[in-house]
Amino acid sequence: MKMGKQRIITTCTRDCPNACGLVASVEDGRLVRLVGDPDHPLTNGIACHKTVKYIDRVYSPERITHPMLRRHGRWERATWNEALDLIAKRIRRIVEESGPEAILYYQGYGERTALKLLHRYFFNLLGGVTTLRGSLCGGAGQGAQNLDFGERVSHDPLDHRNSRSMVLWARNPASTNISLVPIIRDIRKRGGSVIVIDPAHTRSAALADHHIRPKPGHDGYLAMAAAKLILSAGAEDREFINHFSEGYEQFRAILDRHGVAELCAMAGVSTADAVILANTLMAQKPTSILLGWGLHRYENAHHLIRAVDALGAVSGNIGVAGGGVSQGFEEYGPFDQHYWGDTLNPPRRTLLIARVGEELLNATDPKIRMIFVTAANPLCMAPNTAKVTEAFDSAEFVVYSGHFMDDTADHAQVFLPATTFLEEDDVTASYGHNYVGPVNRVIEPVGECRSEFRMFHELAARFPFADRFRRSEEEWLHDLCAPIWAMGCDLPALRRGAFRLDAPMVPYVDKNFPTPSGKFRFMNEFTPSELPRHDPEFPYRLLTIAPHGSICSERTMADHAPLPEIVLNTGEAAENGMIDNDLVLVRSPVGQVRARLKVDPDQRPDVAVAERGGWTKAGHGLNLLTRDMVSAVGQGTPFYETAVAITPCPQEGVMGARILVVRHSPHAPGGVFCKELERLGAILTTVSPLEGDALPQTPDGHEGLVVLGGPQHAFDDEASPHFVPLMRLMREFDAAGRPVAGICLGCQLLARAYGGRTWTMDGLEFGFITHRATTAGMADRVIGSVLPLPPLMEFHEDSFDLPEGAELLVAGDSCVNQCFRVGSNAYGFQFHLEVDSRIADHWITGFRNGEFGNYAVYAEQFGEEFFVAIRERLPVLVAESEAWCRKVVAAWAAAL
Ligand SMILES: Nc1nc2c(c(=O)[nH]1)N[C@H]1C(S)=C(S)[C@@H](COP(=O)(O)OP(=O)(O)OC[C@H]3O[C@@H](n4cnc5c(=O)[nH]c(N)nc54)[C@H](O)[C@@H]3O)O[C@H]1N2
Ligand SMILES: Nc1nc2c(c(=O)[nH]1)N[C@H]1C(S)=C(S)[C@@H](COP(=O)(O)OP(=O)(O)OC[C@H]3O[C@@H](n4cnc5c(=O)[nH]c(N)nc54)[C@H](O)[C@@H]3O)O[C@H]1N2
Ligand code: SF4
Ligand SMILES: [Mo]
């Protein structure tokens, strides 16, 4: 480890069009600060708020930092050699028995740098495995623009400085493209207009002069209405139409089918909206029209995009500085793609990523036996999660390379812990601008994490083609980036800062298009019968948009709120008997999800908007709702072809149950236990008597009681005068047939409430410990239904005698009384089943550093090795404990 302070520049490789230049500050080998690089021409010193948080992600207590193998259903630590040997053995066997196409390589969007091209090279050296075709992200738009322009080429974002106005068409840069924000503000400062066209009321609406809210998937009509207005004003670009385009007559014929008012009605906008759009295009030339990814996500997205391209052409914005209909760039464009090695074998099978669940299940010749996943989370991000999960579970062997135990890792047999870009040397391009940037290693790999370059390298070393793969990163970059070097850059120069590719600032400036005729092609067919239809059973179109706070599913378990939020128009919600914060059931033809309702008066009444990316296992999983379809053009994924019904959750069982939570310390929150209760629909009221909150006198108004832990002694009524009334309350809840749960201190108080003595032990019990269920436990309504027990977190110096009439359900070796039932439905849990990664990490770190005053004396009993080991095992320990806790809560709450 390098000591002292360092400042290192690098480039963010996350799935984000900005590809920001970053400056990392490192102190004694540890990353302490990550900010935008002031010298990067597009970043200009401003990176997103997610970047500051990325440091927490790199050092997250949930991050997997050593290889793991699943043995007998449980994750166990393995060495790299064990993991890679096993993978190599399975690959060899499968290739021998079923051929290489029985393996699927699933590359996600998490990181698409130069060296990542080599993954596919590895699989091609193997003989060519099954790969994916199409895209979860952009396909449809590229397909449509290729039809019109011959090839999709966008204006350099720096060219928008020449724009007098801008249209953000299905794009939300305030959340997704921060580098554009100053450029947008600048247009307005110069007196130009910015129009946002989006059915949802996003953060970007605040950046604009006008927000036009078309019906989802119906933008084509709006574009046509604006084109008609321009034509009727005689303001069209005649020269472009006459000399540089084809198909104009067909386009005119399409426009002639309807009047402007009719088109606006079909688009779900007012005529005034179309007039504003047309007037802006006529009076504030040039206009930069920026297409977002929202438009791609329709089956017939090409209709929408082609209509906008045509509007750009009619209004004279094609091949003009400050104009253009721009969409994005190819992140793999500047690299030598022949290193994918696709020509090494005859064409191999591909599966459509848009329908990957179905495609996997239908792949029979040969059946997919192994799936190798890198930088992806298909069990969360691909459509129709239930089907994708079934498909993944039908493969015999899933290898997952990534950072966290996400939905997909949960279904794998091998976990390969990958480095983040901060631990790697590489080169990255961008899908949002024309700069390539250096990925310079900022810190040493965390734990035993390895770059995928190294993983594949060492995997290749186990095969006869090793020599074709084994070269240094530098050597590979020399070849992979040859097209960049040919533009006048070299690796040492690139390591020092971003390099602008030799790409046009303004594409098609010579009005020469790479179409067969060399001309721009107007949309020449339009079949509106193919546009999304209204189904009264599912009245809202579900728009699962980019989350503001994270990139897609890059989160941890602890990051998740109990439920996803879904936004509905305020009036629409009220008409259907729902108000802000209600718990609602969101149903689609393929699945259902519970969510928290948010209302917004500025949103269209026929859409439901939610942020994509929450994990399925955390109760978010919005792709449980989406249909698996493919776009008609470009093999894209029409995520927004899903319509949903939203209704209040039926008030039964836990739903709507009011639960009193008594908290004893800010360091011991309700964690997973309380989150899960909320997820099931309970309404929690938390009181902290030690901070002056009044304890309710009777159970009236609450259907259940949860008493949390804290450092107090259960026998010390002097320090905690509320113990006596609290114990009475615990008995009264139970007597009234209302379930009680006591955790740690709460467990001891429950024992005392029924006459059990509480006392201080010889030492402190700390860490994750495995206990056993007693015979009574096996027969118990709650514990009997959640066996086997994973290791569970302990942090206590007191214990208790079982009260008379109590049943011991879980017994420990060093401290026997771990879980009991008393009365009819009162449960005491000595272990902290509620911990999530944050709570556990806080306790481990605080305890080790002597921060928890009265426990400091015990820390010495636990050596340094103990703390290192527990921190290393924490991600899995917490994941197991959390999954178990959720089952316990469901069983406990069933009595509500
Ligand atoms: N913070 C953050 N940034 C990200 C990401 C993230 O997850 N979080 N993801 C990254 C990725 S993978 C991508 S692809 C990009 C996406 O970047 P954007 O395209 O900017 O974002 P999206 O939310 O995918 O879609 C933009 C908007 O399209 C709108 N939309 C949906 N349907 C229609 C329609 O029919 N008509 C119109 N006019 N608008 C419609 C949606 O309401 C949404 O607000 O962002 C990248 N950046
Ligand atoms: N409902 C709905 N679903 C959608 C969309 C939508 O609009 N609505 N949008 C779609 C879009 S635009 C996209 S791009 C896809 C994204 O789909 P995916 O790529 O499957 O999902 P991500 O959540 O981006 O997962 C990327 C993972 O890569 C990890 N990662 C980052 N760097 C590395 C690395 O170097 N190595 C490894 N091994 N892992 C790394 C990240 O931590 C993260 O876990 O989702 C799509 N899914
Ligand atoms: S996530 Fe996007 S905006 Fe944030 S630092 Fe990375 S590239 Fe920049
Ligand atoms: Mo994307």
mmCIF file of N, CA and C in Angstrom, residues 197-257:
data_model
loop_
_atom_site.group_PDB
_atom_site.id
_atom_site.type_symbol
_atom_site.label_atom_id
_atom_site.label_comp_id
_atom_site.label_asym_id
_atom_site.label_seq_id
_atom_site.Cartn_x
_atom_site.Cartn_y
_atom_site.Cartn_z
ATOM 1 N N ILE A 197 -40.263 17.062 -23.541
ATOM 2 C CA ILE A 197 -41.433 16.289 -23.983
ATOM 3 C C ILE A 197 -41.391 14.950 -23.264
ATOM 4 N N ASP A 198 -42.283 14.776 -22.339
ATOM 5 C CA ASP A 198 -42.218 13.593 -21.476
ATOM 6 C C ASP A 198 -43.564 13.434 -20.768
ATOM 7 N N PRO A 199 -44.168 12.255 -20.845
ATOM 8 C CA PRO A 199 -45.443 12.059 -20.144
ATOM 9 C C PRO A 199 -45.277 12.186 -18.627
ATOM 10 N N ALA A 200 -44.058 11.910 -18.146
ATOM 11 C CA ALA A 200 -43.821 11.965 -16.693
ATOM 12 C C ALA A 200 -43.359 13.359 -16.315
ATOM 13 N N HIS A 201 -43.610 13.714 -15.090
ATOM 14 C CA HIS A 201 -43.149 15.000 -14.588
ATOM 15 C C HIS A 201 -41.801 14.748 -13.903
ATOM 16 N N THR A 202 -40.715 14.823 -14.686
ATOM 17 C CA THR A 202 -39.397 14.485 -14.152
ATOM 18 C C THR A 202 -38.696 15.743 -13.632
ATOM 19 N N ARG A 203 -37.526 15.518 -13.052
ATOM 20 C CA ARG A 203 -36.743 16.656 -12.557
ATOM 21 C C ARG A 203 -36.325 17.588 -13.687
ATOM 22 N N SER A 204 -36.250 17.059 -14.898
ATOM 23 C CA SER A 204 -35.803 17.905 -16.009
ATOM 24 C C SER A 204 -36.854 18.926 -16.415
ATOM 25 N N ALA A 205 -38.112 18.708 -16.012
ATOM 26 C CA ALA A 205 -39.155 19.681 -16.360
ATOM 27 C C ALA A 205 -38.763 21.065 -15.829
ATOM 28 N N ALA A 206 -38.094 21.073 -14.697
ATOM 29 C CA ALA A 206 -37.700 22.358 -14.097
ATOM 30 C C ALA A 206 -36.622 23.075 -14.909
ATOM 31 N N LEU A 207 -35.953 22.338 -15.811
ATOM 32 C CA LEU A 207 -34.904 22.964 -16.631
ATOM 33 C C LEU A 207 -35.498 23.679 -17.838
ATOM 34 N N ALA A 208 -36.788 23.434 -18.096
ATOM 35 C CA ALA A 208 -37.365 23.835 -19.387
ATOM 36 C C ALA A 208 -38.353 24.988 -19.272
ATOM 37 N N ASP A 209 -38.600 25.640 -20.423
ATOM 38 C CA ASP A 209 -39.641 26.663 -20.489
ATOM 39 C C ASP A 209 -41.009 26.009 -20.626
ATOM 40 N N HIS A 210 -41.043 24.886 -21.334
ATOM 41 C CA HIS A 210 -42.324 24.211 -21.566
ATOM 42 C C HIS A 210 -42.158 22.721 -21.311
ATOM 43 N N HIS A 211 -43.184 22.154 -20.726
ATOM 44 C CA HIS A 211 -43.216 20.703 -20.557
ATOM 45 C C HIS A 211 -44.441 20.192 -21.301
ATOM 46 N N ILE A 212 -44.190 19.455 -22.369
ATOM 47 C CA ILE A 212 -45.295 18.871 -23.146
ATOM 48 C C ILE A 212 -45.396 17.406 -22.737
ATOM 49 N N ARG A 213 -46.633 16.983 -22.446
ATOM 50 C CA ARG A 213 -46.797 15.639 -21.892
ATOM 51 C C ARG A 213 -47.641 14.747 -22.804
ATOM 52 N N PRO A 214 -47.010 14.153 -23.814
ATOM 53 C CA PRO A 214 -47.799 13.314 -24.728
ATOM 54 C C PRO A 214 -48.198 12.001 -24.068
ATOM 55 N N LYS A 215 -49.143 11.380 -24.693
ATOM 56 C CA LYS A 215 -49.532 10.033 -24.278
ATOM 57 C C LYS A 215 -48.354 9.111 -24.587
ATOM 58 N N PRO A 216 -47.972 8.236 -23.658
ATOM 59 C CA PRO A 216 -46.800 7.387 -23.922
ATOM 60 C C PRO A 216 -46.922 6.641 -25.247
ATOM 61 N N GLY A 217 -45.847 6.649 -25.987
ATOM 62 C CA GLY A 217 -45.824 5.910 -27.249
ATOM 63 C C GLY A 217 -46.551 6.606 -28.384
ATOM 64 N N HIS A 218 -47.049 7.833 -28.164
ATOM 65 C CA HIS A 218 -47.824 8.529 -29.198
ATOM 66 C C HIS A 218 -47.149 9.807 -29.674
ATOM 67 N N ASP A 219 -45.857 9.933 -29.408
ATOM 68 C CA ASP A 219 -45.128 11.139 -29.798
ATOM 69 C C ASP A 219 -45.132 11.378 -31.295
ATOM 70 N N GLY A 220 -45.285 10.301 -32.062
ATOM 71 C CA GLY A 220 -45.262 10.428 -33.514
ATOM 72 C C GLY A 220 -46.288 11.451 -33.971
ATOM 73 N N TYR A 221 -47.464 11.416 -33.374
ATOM 74 C CA TYR A 221 -48.533 12.343 -33.784
ATOM 75 C C TYR A 221 -48.156 13.789 -33.467
ATOM 76 N N LEU A 222 -47.507 13.979 -32.349
ATOM 77 C CA LEU A 222 -47.086 15.334 -31.972
ATOM 78 C C LEU A 222 -46.063 15.851 -32.985
ATOM 79 N N ALA A 223 -45.112 14.987 -33.323
ATOM 80 C CA ALA A 223 -44.090 15.394 -34.297
ATOM 81 C C ALA A 223 -44.744 15.729 -35.632
ATOM 82 N N MET A 224 -45.731 14.919 -35.998
ATOM 83 C CA MET A 224 -46.408 15.175 -37.284
ATOM 84 C C MET A 224 -47.200 16.475 -37.227
ATOM 85 N N ALA A 225 -47.852 16.725 -36.113
ATOM 86 C CA ALA A 225 -48.623 17.967 -35.982
ATOM 87 C C ALA A 225 -47.688 19.165 -36.129
ATOM 88 N N ALA A 226 -46.539 19.102 -35.472
ATOM 89 C CA ALA A 226 -45.590 20.222 -35.559
ATOM 90 C C ALA A 226 -45.077 20.365 -36.994
ATOM 91 N N ALA A 227 -44.819 19.229 -37.664
ATOM 92 C CA ALA A 227 -44.342 19.281 -39.057
ATOM 93 C C ALA A 227 -45.397 19.937 -39.942
ATOM 94 N N LYS A 228 -46.651 19.575 -39.700
ATOM 95 C CA LYS A 228 -47.741 20.174 -40.506
ATOM 96 C C LYS A 228 -47.818 21.686 -40.291
ATOM 97 N N LEU A 229 -47.656 22.099 -39.052
ATOM 98 C CA LEU A 229 -47.710 23.540 -38.752
ATOM 99 C C LEU A 229 -46.586 24.277 -39.471
ATOM 100 N N ILE A 230 -45.423 23.669 -39.490
ATOM 101 C CA ILE A 230 -44.277 24.300 -40.166
ATOM 102 C C ILE A 230 -44.548 24.385 -41.669
ATOM 103 N N LEU A 231 -45.091 23.281 -42.203
ATOM 104 C CA LEU A 231 -45.387 23.269 -43.640
ATOM 105 C C LEU A 231 -46.461 24.290 -43.983
ATOM 106 N N SER A 232 -47.480 24.390 -43.134
ATOM 107 C CA SER A 232 -48.549 25.325 -43.498
ATOM 108 C C SER A 232 -48.085 26.771 -43.343
ATOM 109 N N ALA A 233 -47.035 26.963 -42.553
ATOM 110 C CA ALA A 233 -46.470 28.322 -42.459
ATOM 111 C C ALA A 233 -45.471 28.566 -43.584
ATOM 112 N N GLY A 234 -45.243 27.546 -44.407
ATOM 113 C CA GLY A 234 -44.270 27.665 -45.489
ATOM 114 C C GLY A 234 -42.846 27.821 -44.984
ATOM 115 N N ALA A 235 -42.591 27.322 -43.780
ATOM 116 C CA ALA A 235 -41.279 27.532 -43.170
ATOM 117 C C ALA A 235 -40.394 26.289 -43.250
ATOM 118 N N GLU A 236 -40.805 25.335 -44.094
ATOM 119 C CA GLU A 236 -40.002 24.118 -44.177
ATOM 120 C C GLU A 236 -38.695 24.365 -44.926
ATOM 121 N N ASP A 237 -37.739 23.463 -44.705
ATOM 122 C CA ASP A 237 -36.428 23.594 -45.355
ATOM 123 C C ASP A 237 -36.534 22.954 -46.745
ATOM 124 N N ARG A 238 -36.943 23.738 -47.704
ATOM 125 C CA ARG A 238 -37.191 23.244 -49.064
ATOM 126 C C ARG A 238 -35.929 22.671 -49.690
ATOM 127 N N GLU A 239 -34.835 23.355 -49.465
ATOM 128 C CA GLU A 239 -33.618 22.907 -50.119
ATOM 129 C C GLU A 239 -33.240 21.500 -49.656
ATOM 130 N N PHE A 240 -33.334 21.288 -48.360
ATOM 131 C CA PHE A 240 -32.996 19.957 -47.830
ATOM 132 C C PHE A 240 -33.961 18.926 -48.388
ATOM 133 N N ILE A 241 -35.244 19.262 -48.354
ATOM 134 C CA ILE A 241 -36.252 18.307 -48.818
ATOM 135 C C ILE A 241 -36.022 17.970 -50.296
ATOM 136 N N ASN A 242 -35.799 18.977 -51.106
ATOM 137 C CA ASN A 242 -35.689 18.743 -52.546
ATOM 138 C C ASN A 242 -34.391 18.050 -52.949
ATOM 139 N N HIS A 243 -33.296 18.410 -52.289
ATOM 140 C CA HIS A 243 -32.006 17.914 -52.781
ATOM 141 C C HIS A 243 -31.394 16.780 -51.961
ATOM 142 N N PHE A 244 -31.736 16.716 -50.707
ATOM 143 C CA PHE A 244 -30.982 15.774 -49.859
ATOM 144 C C PHE A 244 -31.849 14.711 -49.196
ATOM 145 N N SER A 245 -33.079 14.606 -49.632
ATOM 146 C CA SER A 245 -33.928 13.607 -48.983
ATOM 147 C C SER A 245 -34.660 12.770 -50.015
ATOM 148 N N GLU A 246 -35.163 11.640 -49.527
ATOM 149 C CA GLU A 246 -36.056 10.840 -50.360
ATOM 150 C C GLU A 246 -37.273 10.455 -49.510
ATOM 151 N N GLY A 247 -38.339 10.117 -50.191
ATOM 152 C CA GLY A 247 -39.532 9.648 -49.473
ATOM 153 C C GLY A 247 -40.414 10.767 -48.947
ATOM 154 N N TYR A 248 -40.129 11.987 -49.354
ATOM 155 C CA TYR A 248 -40.908 13.096 -48.818
ATOM 156 C C TYR A 248 -42.388 12.967 -49.196
ATOM 157 N N GLU A 249 -42.653 12.505 -50.427
ATOM 158 C CA GLU A 249 -44.046 12.410 -50.862
ATOM 159 C C GLU A 249 -44.838 11.439 -49.988
ATOM 160 N N GLN A 250 -44.182 10.316 -49.679
ATOM 161 C CA GLN A 250 -44.877 9.357 -48.800
ATOM 162 C C GLN A 250 -45.124 9.973 -47.419
ATOM 163 N N PHE A 251 -44.135 10.708 -46.954
ATOM 164 C CA PHE A 251 -44.293 11.343 -45.639
ATOM 165 C C PHE A 251 -45.450 12.331 -45.680
ATOM 166 N N ARG A 252 -45.518 13.122 -46.773
ATOM 167 C CA ARG A 252 -46.622 14.084 -46.921
ATOM 168 C C ARG A 252 -47.962 13.356 -46.889
ATOM 169 N N ALA A 253 -47.991 12.230 -47.565
ATOM 170 C CA ALA A 253 -49.247 11.469 -47.616
ATOM 171 C C ALA A 253 -49.649 11.013 -46.205
ATOM 172 N N ILE A 254 -48.659 10.638 -45.419
ATOM 173 C CA ILE A 254 -48.967 10.236 -44.034
ATOM 174 C C ILE A 254 -49.515 11.448 -43.271
ATOM 175 N N LEU A 255 -48.861 12.606 -43.470
ATOM 176 C CA LEU A 255 -49.304 13.816 -42.769
ATOM 177 C C LEU A 255 -50.722 14.215 -43.199
ATOM 178 N N ASP A 256 -51.030 13.955 -44.475
ATOM 179 C CA ASP A 256 -52.330 14.380 -44.991
ATOM 180 C C ASP A 256 -53.493 13.579 -44.431
ATOM 181 N N ARG A 257 -53.167 12.488 -43.765
ATOM 182 C CA ARG A 257 -54.276 11.657 -43.262
ATOM 183 C C ARG A 257 -55.101 12.371 -42.193
#
